[in-house]
Amino acid sequence: MLISLLRKKLNDISISRKLYFTIGIITFLVIVELCTLWFSITTLSAVRSYVGGEGLWSKSQKNAILNLREYGYTYDEKNYHAFKEFLKVPFGDKIARIEMGKANPDLEAVRAVFLQGRNHPADIDNMIGLTKRFSKVYYLNKAFVAWQKAEPVLDELLTIGEELHALITAPKIDKEKIKILLNEIERLNTELTILEDGFSYTLGEGARWLESMVLKLVLALSITIGTTSIVIAISINKSIKKGLDVIVEGAELVKKGQLDTRVKIFANDEIGRVANAFNEMIETLEHKVAESKVTEAKLVTERHRAQSSEKAKHVFLVNMSHEIRTPMNGIQGFASYIRESLVDKEHLEAIEMIIKSADHLMRILNDILDFSGLGNEDVDFIKQPLKVRDVIKDACLYVESNAKFKKIGLSYSIGTRVPNIFIGDSIRLSQIFVNLVSNAIKFTEKGEVVISADLIEETKENVIIEFRIKDTGIGIPIEKQQKIFELFEQGTSGTSRKFGGVGLGLSMVKRLVELQNGKIFLESTPGDGSVFYFRMPFVKINDREKDNHIPAGPDTGEEPGRGIKVLIVEDNPINQLLVIKVLQKRGYETTIAQNGKIGIEKYKSEDFDIILMDLQMPEMDGYEATKYIRRMGTEKAGIPIVAMTAHTIQGELEKCLAIGMNDYVSKPFSSDELNLKIQHLVGSKHKDEKSVLK
């Protein structure tokens, strides 16, 4: 019981105290066993002190010589003062040696000068004792002789230092004498080095003599002390190892993810406190992991919320596009329809203004919708053969009336090396041109706008074309030229007030160019105009591909749709009426269905040549109706279907083609474009059938 209690008490003692206890026992044994060696040990300690003092002495005189030599070269007073300061060490030791040579030395004075020699205060008494007791011993006496021989050399060094100082501080410096003194310093340094070596060697001999004498006694004592130390160390090590092992095992379990691990605490020492801290750390970690899981769940919720928000934004854009384009289709379509029958000049001008206003609204709508996709790089580029001349010409025709109204010249030129046809996205290229040319006309009060295209690089498969739009407008300040491509940025604060616009165009142009691996640049001088130019790569096309991809023009006959039956699946009455009038004017036979379900029933009971399918309708939309038709097991499953919709969000064309539609017409639509697509899908077949009947 008593032993167990004592062992528990010992376990609770801190490791540091256990070590102190072990050292105490060993120290006690050393004191008891080595009391006879006290005199030898203190003597050996004194020799060690002298060795240390000799090191200080040697180092100080070397530093003194080094600083004196530097002083001779640099004339810096700091080096001279350092020289004098370092000489205090050997001169202090000199005074101590002389005083100790007296019959009744002044020990306080000796201590003071030994301190001046930078000896450790704890070593000074041992050094005094060694000098008093062993001054006649061969080794120590020999060392004193070497020490004494060095003193005249140091005196001479001090004298040379003072002479050198006098030469340097004189009004006129005698460099030759300084050089002589520097040579003397080198000589004295060599002599001192030899004496230092002798002094060090003699002290080493004395130390080895004392070591040999003490070694035999220490050997016997070491066996006793070592045995005791091993026994105590094994005991302490066992206690420490046991505590550390459980901590290591606990750490391995935590590493495997077992955060409910807790380690056993054996004692209240440092290891026990580490184990306790380990348990607290794991408990905190367990709480943190739980909190992180809660945070992660919140992040997942937020991500889902963001995705829902993005989806809602997409749905909103789709609906907004549809709801705006549907009435705009009626406005533009009927305005164009009426224009064809008007002859009065004033009425024609009025209807043209209606059409242009509708075009302007559609352009703003397209910019907003396109910018939404551009921000997320959600843009699908349709790569097909295009004629660069047609793209530039169409852009010029689009803005020609504005240029004529402002009496501004508008022209274009195409370099001879530019291919007539290459692969690219004609719609996006036209969008870039319309934005840049419209911008140039808007900010030009007089002069002209010139468009040019040139080939700047050509490889086996690609060409890089540079397009330039140069105007003589107001120009852009240099500090605004980089920001002009940013969202909602314009050249000056008053620009939007004077010229209009919301600052979307150039930002969209930059994104469209960059998303097609191109770059856009600007050169402008306020008052002299601007040059916007961009470089874009295009894929070259061979002659065979030209014939296969460039579509033929529209049928020039008066009624190209005669004999072609068209099923129009459309829920909006205005659009129904518009499509009927546009198609019947060209000779097409039309039938209306108010939604996809009615359209399927009419198609089952009657034959048609083509279906014009709206996408967003009640009861059954155009997507489901198209899928249903394509799953029919008869020949009716292959009828051409053209999507006619106000949906213009990026990817809509691909979605329509993926479910089996043949083509896509966006609202507001062009009557010529619609006729061309119908003729392309069913016109040739219809003509062949008519020729057979004849």
XYZ file of C-alpha atoms in Angstrom:
694
model
C 0.000 0.000 0.000
C 2.751 2.406 0.996
C 4.798 1.506 -2.070
C 1.799 2.026 -4.372
C 1.042 5.370 -2.772
C 4.683 6.409 -3.076
C 4.779 5.313 -6.716
C 1.619 7.331 -7.438
C 3.139 10.386 -5.796
C 6.284 9.958 -7.854
C 4.225 9.598 -11.068
C 2.419 12.849 -10.351
C 5.691 14.699 -9.977
C 6.555 16.661 -13.087
C 9.184 15.278 -15.430
C 11.371 18.315 -14.889
C 11.289 17.709 -11.153
C 12.064 14.038 -11.694
C 15.073 15.087 -13.733
C 16.098 17.572 -11.052
C 15.715 14.809 -8.476
C 17.902 12.494 -10.566
C 20.530 15.188 -10.975
C 20.370 15.892 -7.270
C 21.056 12.270 -6.395
C 23.923 12.089 -8.858
C 25.312 15.387 -7.568
C 25.113 14.097 -4.020
C 27.006 10.965 -5.028
C 29.577 13.055 -6.789
C 30.036 15.279 -3.740
C 30.346 12.286 -1.459
C 32.579 10.250 -3.720
C 34.682 13.071 -5.114
C 35.334 15.235 -2.077
C 38.963 14.219 -2.387
C 38.999 15.462 -5.921
C 37.821 18.953 -5.075
C 41.257 20.457 -5.221
C 42.051 18.833 -8.582
C 38.722 19.799 -10.112
C 39.019 23.446 -9.077
C 42.544 23.502 -10.434
C 41.394 22.042 -13.755
C 38.613 24.604 -13.845
C 41.182 27.347 -13.337
C 43.209 26.032 -16.259
C 40.071 26.051 -18.348
C 39.504 29.649 -17.250
C 43.028 30.521 -18.292
C 42.438 28.829 -21.641
C 39.301 30.913 -22.052
C 41.193 34.023 -20.978
C 43.932 33.252 -23.440
C 41.299 33.004 -26.182
C 39.932 36.422 -25.219
C 43.465 37.831 -25.059
C 44.380 36.450 -28.492
C 41.124 37.529 -30.070
C 41.358 41.041 -28.643
C 44.899 41.679 -29.843
C 43.985 40.263 -33.288
C 40.957 42.549 -33.445
C 43.115 45.456 -32.285
C 45.621 44.813 -35.085
C 42.800 44.381 -37.634
C 41.188 47.699 -36.681
C 44.564 49.479 -36.618
C 45.308 48.179 -40.098
C 41.845 49.294 -41.297
C 42.508 52.666 -39.750
C 45.709 52.925 -41.749
C 43.776 52.354 -44.968
C 40.458 54.087 -44.326
C 41.470 56.880 -41.867
C 38.208 56.207 -40.074
C 38.418 57.286 -36.408
C 36.006 54.523 -35.485
C 38.693 51.946 -36.302
C 41.248 53.746 -34.109
C 38.878 53.894 -31.151
C 38.070 50.199 -31.650
C 41.838 49.495 -31.676
C 42.279 51.252 -28.308
C 39.226 49.490 -26.905
C 40.455 46.003 -27.865
C 43.925 46.696 -26.331
C 42.298 47.108 -22.919
C 41.970 43.311 -22.711
C 45.681 42.322 -23.022
C 46.807 45.369 -21.000
C 44.355 44.459 -18.256
C 45.781 40.924 -18.172
C 49.301 42.449 -18.037
C 48.475 44.509 -14.939
C 46.953 41.401 -13.314
C 50.090 39.345 -13.971
C 52.399 42.056 -12.569
C 50.224 42.479 -9.466
C 50.126 38.710 -8.869
C 53.918 38.611 -9.019
C 54.115 40.752 -5.856
C 54.512 39.223 -2.365
C 51.209 40.714 -1.157
C 49.087 41.337 -4.282
C 45.998 43.543 -4.189
C 43.405 40.939 -5.097
C 40.640 43.514 -5.632
C 42.834 45.312 -8.138
C 43.584 41.967 -9.780
C 39.872 41.190 -10.041
C 39.213 44.608 -11.569
C 41.835 44.230 -14.279
C 40.789 40.635 -14.989
C 37.294 42.020 -15.584
C 38.860 44.601 -17.853
C 40.343 41.644 -19.716
C 36.742 40.449 -20.272
C 37.116 37.299 -18.197
C 33.966 35.840 -16.728
C 33.468 37.005 -13.124
C 32.894 33.420 -11.976
C 36.286 32.358 -13.365
C 38.379 35.111 -11.817
C 38.822 33.567 -8.327
C 39.897 30.255 -9.868
C 42.425 32.065 -12.033
C 43.822 33.899 -8.975
C 43.958 30.648 -7.000
C 45.719 28.795 -9.801
C 48.291 31.573 -10.116
C 49.004 31.613 -6.383
C 49.220 27.821 -6.059
C 50.974 26.804 -9.276
C 53.016 29.809 -10.313
C 56.178 27.710 -9.874
C 54.832 24.632 -11.671
C 56.659 24.018 -14.892
C 53.736 24.304 -17.303
C 52.194 27.376 -15.740
C 55.544 29.086 -15.329
C 56.322 28.383 -18.989
C 52.979 29.918 -19.997
C 53.682 33.036 -17.895
C 57.030 33.430 -19.650
C 55.310 33.315 -23.086
C 52.730 35.761 -21.798
C 55.448 38.110 -20.511
C 57.283 38.042 -23.870
C 54.189 39.285 -25.652
C 53.813 42.383 -23.512
C 56.680 44.406 -25.084
C 55.258 43.598 -28.497
C 51.895 45.000 -27.434
C 53.603 48.081 -26.022
C 55.287 48.574 -29.370
C 51.969 48.047 -31.118
C 50.392 50.761 -28.969
C 53.220 53.135 -29.828
C 52.821 52.451 -33.560
C 49.090 53.013 -33.223
C 49.643 56.414 -31.637
C 52.157 57.344 -34.358
C 49.721 56.247 -37.030
C 46.980 58.302 -35.423
C 49.248 61.357 -35.338
C 50.073 60.940 -39.059
C 46.441 60.558 -40.070
C 45.196 63.492 -38.010
C 48.019 65.740 -39.221
C 47.041 68.555 -41.668
C 48.948 66.778 -44.407
C 48.907 62.989 -44.488
C 52.240 61.292 -45.168
C 51.179 58.121 -46.950
C 54.736 56.746 -47.182
C 55.197 56.812 -43.403
C 51.774 55.296 -42.977
C 52.799 52.495 -45.324
C 55.944 51.868 -43.236
C 53.888 51.710 -40.054
C 51.467 49.287 -41.696
C 54.401 47.003 -42.514
C 55.521 47.232 -38.861
C 52.023 46.255 -37.803
C 52.262 43.158 -40.006
C 55.594 42.247 -38.383
C 54.203 42.651 -34.879
C 51.174 40.583 -35.850
C 53.492 37.738 -36.916
C 55.444 37.891 -33.627
C 52.293 37.925 -31.558
C 50.926 34.954 -33.465
C 54.024 32.904 -32.618
C 53.826 33.874 -28.912
C 50.115 33.114 -28.824
C 50.763 29.677 -30.270
C 53.366 28.995 -27.603
C 51.083 30.211 -24.834
C 48.215 28.060 -26.114
C 50.446 25.011 -26.486
C 51.793 25.343 -22.932
C 48.304 25.706 -21.476
C 47.310 22.599 -23.419
C 50.191 20.648 -21.890
C 49.144 21.692 -18.391
C 45.556 20.784 -19.052
C 46.537 17.312 -20.277
C 48.704 16.748 -17.201
C 45.861 17.585 -14.868
C 43.477 15.538 -17.005
C 45.646 12.455 -16.673
C 45.753 12.870 -12.906
C 42.008 13.320 -12.536
C 40.942 10.726 -15.124
C 41.695 7.699 -12.954
C 39.627 9.020 -10.082
C 36.803 10.093 -12.363
C 36.692 6.659 -13.996
C 35.873 4.945 -10.739
C 33.303 7.543 -9.843
C 31.730 7.359 -13.304
C 30.947 3.681 -12.864
C 29.087 4.393 -9.649
C 27.264 7.420 -10.986
C 26.515 5.777 -14.346
C 24.914 2.735 -12.757
C 22.701 4.899 -10.585
C 21.805 7.130 -13.527
C 20.807 4.182 -15.705
C 18.486 2.796 -13.064
C 16.767 6.168 -12.594
C 16.652 6.886 -16.339
C 15.018 3.510 -17.068
C 12.356 4.220 -14.502
C 11.629 7.703 -15.842
C 11.756 6.512 -19.460
C 9.237 3.778 -18.764
C 6.863 6.308 -17.268
C 7.293 8.742 -20.174
C 7.017 6.029 -22.848
C 3.791 4.682 -21.469
C 2.190 8.126 -21.613
C 3.557 8.906 -25.084
C 2.458 5.541 -26.509
C -1.205 6.158 -25.725
C -0.976 9.658 -27.258
C 0.578 8.226 -30.449
C -2.076 5.499 -30.636
C -4.791 8.114 -30.157
C -3.282 10.271 -32.913
C -3.326 7.304 -35.312
C -7.006 6.687 -34.559
C -7.798 10.363 -35.124
C -5.861 10.192 -38.387
C -8.244 7.414 -39.476
C -11.207 9.671 -38.722
C -12.216 8.391 -35.273
C -12.798 11.765 -33.661
C -14.426 10.205 -30.609
C -10.981 8.941 -29.500
C -9.775 9.933 -26.027
C -6.418 8.887 -24.484
C -5.835 7.638 -20.937
C -4.039 9.943 -18.510
C -1.605 8.053 -16.215
C -0.064 10.908 -14.257
C -0.272 14.625 -13.639
C 3.157 15.355 -15.114
C 3.971 17.045 -18.443
C 2.991 13.926 -20.417
C -0.300 13.803 -18.538
C -0.944 17.461 -19.338
C -0.104 16.802 -22.994
C -2.580 13.902 -22.989
C -5.218 16.126 -21.413
C -4.521 18.861 -24.011
C -4.776 16.194 -26.740
C -8.206 15.159 -25.496
C -9.353 18.786 -25.366
C -7.970 19.404 -28.870
C -9.827 16.377 -30.289
C -12.988 17.493 -28.556
C -12.622 20.952 -30.105
C -11.848 19.391 -33.495
C -14.949 17.238 -33.186
C -17.030 20.360 -32.585
C -15.337 22.161 -35.487
C -16.026 19.255 -37.844
C -19.648 19.263 -36.780
C -19.799 23.022 -37.378
C -18.102 22.614 -40.769
C -20.707 20.044 -41.772
C -23.423 22.509 -40.843
C -21.587 25.211 -42.816
C -21.180 22.855 -45.768
C -24.891 22.105 -45.675
C -25.582 25.848 -45.693
C -23.226 26.281 -48.664
C -25.000 23.495 -50.537
C -28.303 25.208 -49.807
C -26.914 28.535 -51.006
C -25.536 26.887 -54.143
C -28.913 25.338 -54.868
C -30.523 28.697 -54.220
C -28.067 30.353 -56.631
C -28.761 27.683 -59.233
C -32.480 28.206 -58.763
C -31.953 31.933 -59.132
C -29.974 31.384 -62.331
C -32.688 29.086 -63.618
C -35.335 31.661 -62.725
C -33.286 34.286 -64.553
C -33.116 32.053 -67.614
C -36.865 31.397 -67.491
C -37.486 35.122 -67.075
C -35.350 35.928 -70.126
C -37.097 33.263 -72.157
C -40.518 34.562 -71.181
C -39.502 38.192 -71.674
C -38.126 37.398 -75.109
C -41.269 35.534 -76.050
C -43.691 38.110 -74.666
C -41.923 41.037 -76.354
C -41.173 39.344 -79.648
C -44.723 38.054 -80.073
C -46.355 41.526 -80.333
C -43.281 42.891 -82.116
C -43.731 40.165 -84.709
C -47.237 41.462 -85.316
C -46.080 45.091 -85.487
C -43.184 44.459 -87.844
C -44.968 41.836 -89.886
C -48.139 43.834 -90.529
C -46.122 47.025 -91.084
C -44.078 45.238 -93.746
C -47.261 43.720 -95.186
C -48.931 47.146 -95.392
C -45.792 48.749 -96.876
C -45.988 46.490 -99.905
C -49.443 47.862 -100.769
C -48.838 51.591 -100.079
C -48.102 54.119 -102.823
C -48.549 57.415 -100.966
C -45.115 58.845 -100.115
C -46.122 60.213 -96.693
C -47.752 56.933 -95.731
C -44.651 55.027 -96.845
C -42.402 57.280 -94.776
C -44.659 56.799 -91.754
C -44.685 53.018 -92.129
C -40.891 53.024 -92.606
C -40.535 54.925 -89.311
C -42.709 52.319 -87.592
C -40.548 49.513 -88.995
C -37.289 51.272 -88.035
C -38.578 51.973 -84.525
C -39.532 48.319 -84.166
C -36.079 47.322 -85.492
C -34.467 49.624 -82.914
C -36.480 48.066 -80.085
C -35.562 44.589 -81.300
C -31.907 45.527 -81.397
C -32.021 46.724 -77.780
C -33.809 43.516 -76.794
C -31.242 41.399 -78.633
C -28.398 43.276 -76.937
C -29.871 42.645 -73.488
C -30.512 38.965 -74.155
C -27.147 38.429 -75.833
C -25.302 40.202 -73.038
C -26.870 37.828 -70.520
C -25.356 34.890 -72.398
C -22.040 36.642 -73.031
C -21.515 37.249 -69.321
C -21.432 33.477 -68.726
C -19.731 32.725 -72.059
C -22.933 30.845 -72.903
C -22.758 31.555 -76.628
C -23.158 29.101 -79.469
C -21.381 30.118 -82.660
C -22.778 28.636 -85.852
C -19.920 27.875 -88.229
C -21.054 27.908 -91.829
C -19.870 29.399 -95.137
C -20.346 33.154 -95.346
C -19.637 35.878 -97.901
C -17.815 38.693 -96.177
C -18.982 41.194 -98.816
C -22.620 40.291 -98.106
C -22.127 40.679 -94.340
C -20.552 44.133 -94.712
C -23.091 45.182 -97.340
C -26.025 44.128 -95.163
C -24.585 46.030 -92.186
C -24.248 49.140 -94.355
C -27.799 48.779 -95.645
C -29.048 48.449 -92.078
C -27.538 51.811 -91.029
C -27.624 53.542 -94.422
C -30.726 55.595 -93.667
C -29.127 57.008 -90.491
C -26.023 57.990 -92.448
C -28.100 59.687 -95.146
C -30.168 61.511 -92.541
C -26.975 62.955 -90.965
C -25.458 63.517 -94.453
C -22.468 61.336 -93.577
C -20.565 59.362 -96.206
C -20.666 55.565 -95.789
C -18.424 53.277 -97.841
C -16.578 50.004 -97.641
C -13.672 48.261 -99.367
C -12.445 44.663 -99.316
C -8.823 43.755 -100.005
C -8.069 41.619 -103.013
C -6.447 38.913 -100.871
C -9.541 38.438 -98.700
C -11.330 35.186 -99.677
C -14.829 35.697 -101.011
C -16.174 32.839 -98.889
C -14.898 31.286 -95.629
C -16.292 29.492 -92.581
C -17.600 31.639 -89.726
C -20.670 32.851 -87.890
C -22.244 35.377 -90.239
C -24.897 36.401 -87.709
C -22.352 37.231 -85.004
C -20.040 38.944 -87.496
C -22.970 41.019 -88.741
C -23.868 41.857 -85.134
C -20.324 43.128 -84.534
C -20.406 45.241 -87.693
C -23.825 46.718 -87.008
C -22.792 47.733 -83.476
C -19.489 49.292 -84.546
C -20.838 51.033 -87.676
C -23.945 52.300 -85.849
C -21.683 53.605 -83.107
C -19.445 55.359 -85.641
C -22.406 57.047 -87.339
C -23.949 58.043 -84.026
C -20.807 59.892 -82.880
C -19.987 61.459 -86.244
C -21.514 64.858 -87.012
C -19.813 65.394 -90.371
C -17.417 63.593 -92.659
C -17.592 59.860 -93.330
C -17.481 56.335 -91.992
C -15.260 53.914 -93.901
C -15.242 50.121 -93.492
C -12.378 47.984 -94.776
C -11.327 44.341 -94.647
C -7.831 42.992 -95.307
C -6.075 39.659 -94.939
C -3.124 39.933 -92.552
C -2.158 36.270 -92.095
C -2.861 33.008 -93.900
C -2.062 29.381 -93.108
C -2.990 26.133 -94.821
C -6.327 25.931 -93.008
C -7.061 29.414 -91.630
C -7.025 33.096 -92.473
C -6.868 36.056 -90.117
C -8.890 39.024 -91.353
C -8.567 42.550 -90.013
C -11.740 44.662 -90.177
C -11.476 48.417 -89.663
C -14.255 50.946 -89.007
C -12.917 54.490 -89.313
C -14.934 57.620 -88.599
C -14.385 61.376 -88.441
C -16.411 61.806 -85.268
C -15.816 63.347 -81.858
C -13.031 60.940 -80.861
C -12.373 59.399 -77.454
C -10.042 60.791 -74.732
C -6.986 58.621 -74.050
C -8.005 57.996 -70.431
C -11.358 56.585 -71.611
C -10.078 54.341 -74.399
C -9.619 51.253 -72.218
C -12.808 51.761 -70.212
C -14.935 52.297 -73.318
C -15.279 48.510 -73.719
C -16.594 48.059 -70.187
C -20.235 47.579 -69.358
C -22.350 50.789 -69.409
C -19.280 52.929 -70.202
C -19.255 55.774 -72.744
C -16.683 58.293 -73.885
C -17.782 61.199 -71.685
C -20.325 61.810 -68.964
C -22.492 63.807 -71.380
C -22.295 61.362 -74.275
C -25.366 59.333 -73.377
C -27.373 62.521 -72.900
C -26.376 63.944 -76.292
C -26.110 60.810 -78.438
C -28.230 58.250 -76.557
C -27.448 54.609 -75.833
C -26.902 52.556 -72.691
C -23.309 51.455 -73.234
C -23.923 47.770 -73.999
C -22.791 47.681 -77.642
C -18.991 47.939 -77.356
C -18.895 45.633 -74.354
C -20.793 43.002 -76.340
C -18.595 43.522 -79.394
C -15.464 42.938 -77.325
C -16.881 39.734 -75.807
C -18.071 38.424 -79.193
C -14.660 39.063 -80.751
C -12.720 37.496 -77.875
C -14.981 34.436 -77.656
C -14.077 33.764 -81.316
C -10.334 33.970 -80.511
C -10.034 37.488 -81.863
C -8.793 40.818 -80.532
C -10.227 44.311 -80.831
C -8.238 47.555 -80.798
C -8.930 51.272 -80.703
C -7.051 54.286 -82.023
C -8.628 57.667 -81.374
C -7.837 61.358 -81.092
C -10.442 63.722 -79.607
C -11.836 65.912 -82.378
C -10.259 63.869 -85.210
C -12.258 60.651 -85.069
C -11.694 57.022 -84.123
C -10.637 53.748 -85.693
C -12.027 50.527 -84.243
C -10.390 47.478 -85.728
C -10.549 43.805 -84.851
C -8.758 40.710 -86.038
C -10.447 37.306 -86.145
C -9.477 33.875 -87.455
C -11.695 32.066 -89.979
C -11.530 28.592 -91.514
C -10.787 28.451 -95.222
C -13.267 26.656 -97.481
C -12.706 24.772 -100.728
C -14.762 25.075 -103.912
C -16.694 21.862 -103.279
C -17.844 23.071 -99.879
C -18.876 26.401 -101.416
C -21.286 24.647 -103.781
C -22.699 22.483 -100.967
C -23.243 25.226 -98.399
C -24.170 28.503 -100.101
C -27.982 28.420 -100.413
C -29.745 29.444 -103.551
C -31.744 32.682 -103.641
C -35.498 32.819 -103.215
C -37.894 31.786 -105.961
C -38.595 34.801 -108.171
C -41.976 33.529 -109.326
C -45.073 35.479 -108.478
C -46.620 32.650 -106.395
C -43.802 30.275 -105.401
C -46.012 28.615 -102.767
C -48.834 27.554 -105.078
C -49.845 23.976 -104.336
C -47.943 23.785 -101.032
C -50.105 23.094 -97.984
C -48.831 24.600 -94.722
C -50.083 23.719 -91.226
C -49.583 26.723 -88.916
C -49.535 25.690 -85.240
C -49.809 29.029 -83.428
C -51.872 30.195 -80.430
C -51.563 33.978 -80.880
C -54.406 35.339 -83.091
C -52.342 38.285 -84.372
C -49.478 36.051 -85.418
C -51.940 33.587 -86.950
C -53.392 36.334 -89.120
C -49.935 37.685 -90.030
C -48.557 34.295 -91.136
C -51.737 33.532 -93.116
C -51.579 36.836 -95.005
C -47.814 36.546 -95.689
C -48.114 32.966 -96.968
C -51.377 33.322 -98.887
C -49.943 36.345 -100.696
C -47.273 33.974 -102.076
C -49.798 31.329 -103.038
C -49.477 28.912 -100.070
C -52.493 27.005 -98.752
C -52.730 27.508 -94.965
C -54.489 25.774 -92.087
C -54.463 27.019 -88.474
C -54.189 24.960 -85.261
C -54.391 26.793 -81.914
C -51.983 24.437 -80.046
C -49.907 21.307 -80.476
C -52.709 18.919 -79.569
C -55.081 20.378 -82.179
C -52.229 20.473 -84.690
C -51.580 16.728 -84.282
C -55.284 15.907 -84.733
C -55.450 17.998 -87.922
C -52.246 16.442 -89.223
C -53.622 12.941 -88.631
C -56.743 13.658 -90.639
C -55.210 15.738 -93.440
C -51.984 15.789 -95.457
C -49.636 18.794 -95.357
C -46.279 19.580 -96.962
C -44.736 21.453 -94.030
C -45.578 22.478 -90.467
C -44.744 25.886 -88.956
C -44.581 25.165 -85.232
C -44.722 27.709 -82.421
C -42.872 26.501 -79.299
C -44.772 28.005 -76.379
C -48.465 27.088 -76.476
C -51.157 25.956 -74.013
C -52.154 22.277 -73.516
C -49.292 20.960 -75.687
C -46.254 23.025 -76.676
C -44.245 22.771 -79.870
C -41.552 20.553 -78.359
C -43.965 17.797 -77.317
C -45.930 18.061 -80.546
C -42.748 17.651 -82.618
C -41.623 14.639 -80.568
C -45.038 13.046 -81.026
C -44.965 13.541 -84.800
C -41.440 12.119 -85.098
C -42.594 8.967 -83.254
C -45.395 8.260 -85.746
C -44.944 4.949 -87.458
C -46.026 6.169 -90.883
C -44.564 8.377 -93.597
C -46.093 11.341 -91.798
C -43.218 11.191 -89.288
C -40.835 12.729 -91.829
C -42.711 15.957 -92.607
C -40.496 19.108 -92.475
C -41.117 21.118 -89.289
C -39.898 24.713 -88.874
C -39.893 26.324 -85.438
C -41.476 29.781 -85.507
C -40.970 31.261 -82.081
C -40.122 34.312 -80.063
C -37.637 32.211 -78.074
C -34.153 33.506 -78.992
C -32.109 32.411 -75.988
C -28.722 30.885 -76.857
C -28.981 27.169 -77.608
C -32.618 27.265 -78.740
C -31.727 26.383 -82.348
C -29.684 23.379 -81.209
C -32.513 22.285 -78.897
C -35.022 22.445 -81.757
C -32.763 20.480 -84.102
C -32.107 17.890 -81.385
C -35.803 16.984 -81.053
C -36.237 16.608 -84.822
C -37.151 20.033 -86.201
C -35.661 20.919 -89.564
C -35.112 24.662 -89.196
C -35.737 27.688 -87.022
C -37.284 31.133 -87.685
C -37.247 33.722 -84.921
C -39.989 36.281 -84.402
C -40.232 38.929 -85.718
C -39.587 37.074 -88.963
C -38.850 38.224 -92.487
C -41.377 37.099 -95.075
C -38.542 36.535 -97.562
C -36.602 34.460 -95.030
C -39.672 32.363 -94.222
C -40.416 31.798 -97.912
C -36.800 30.852 -98.585
C -36.778 28.253 -95.793
C -40.078 26.722 -96.940
C -38.879 26.587 -100.535
C -35.596 25.048 -99.430
C -37.397 22.275 -97.504
C -40.337 21.459 -99.788
C -40.117 23.684 -102.887
C -37.935 21.430 -105.031
C -39.967 18.361 -104.149
C -43.182 20.148 -105.026
C -41.823 21.257 -108.400
C -40.785 17.696 -109.211
C -44.284 16.451 -108.387
C -45.881 19.143 -110.604
C -43.617 18.261 -113.525
C -44.603 14.576 -113.204
C -48.291 15.491 -113.266
C -47.784 17.541 -116.396
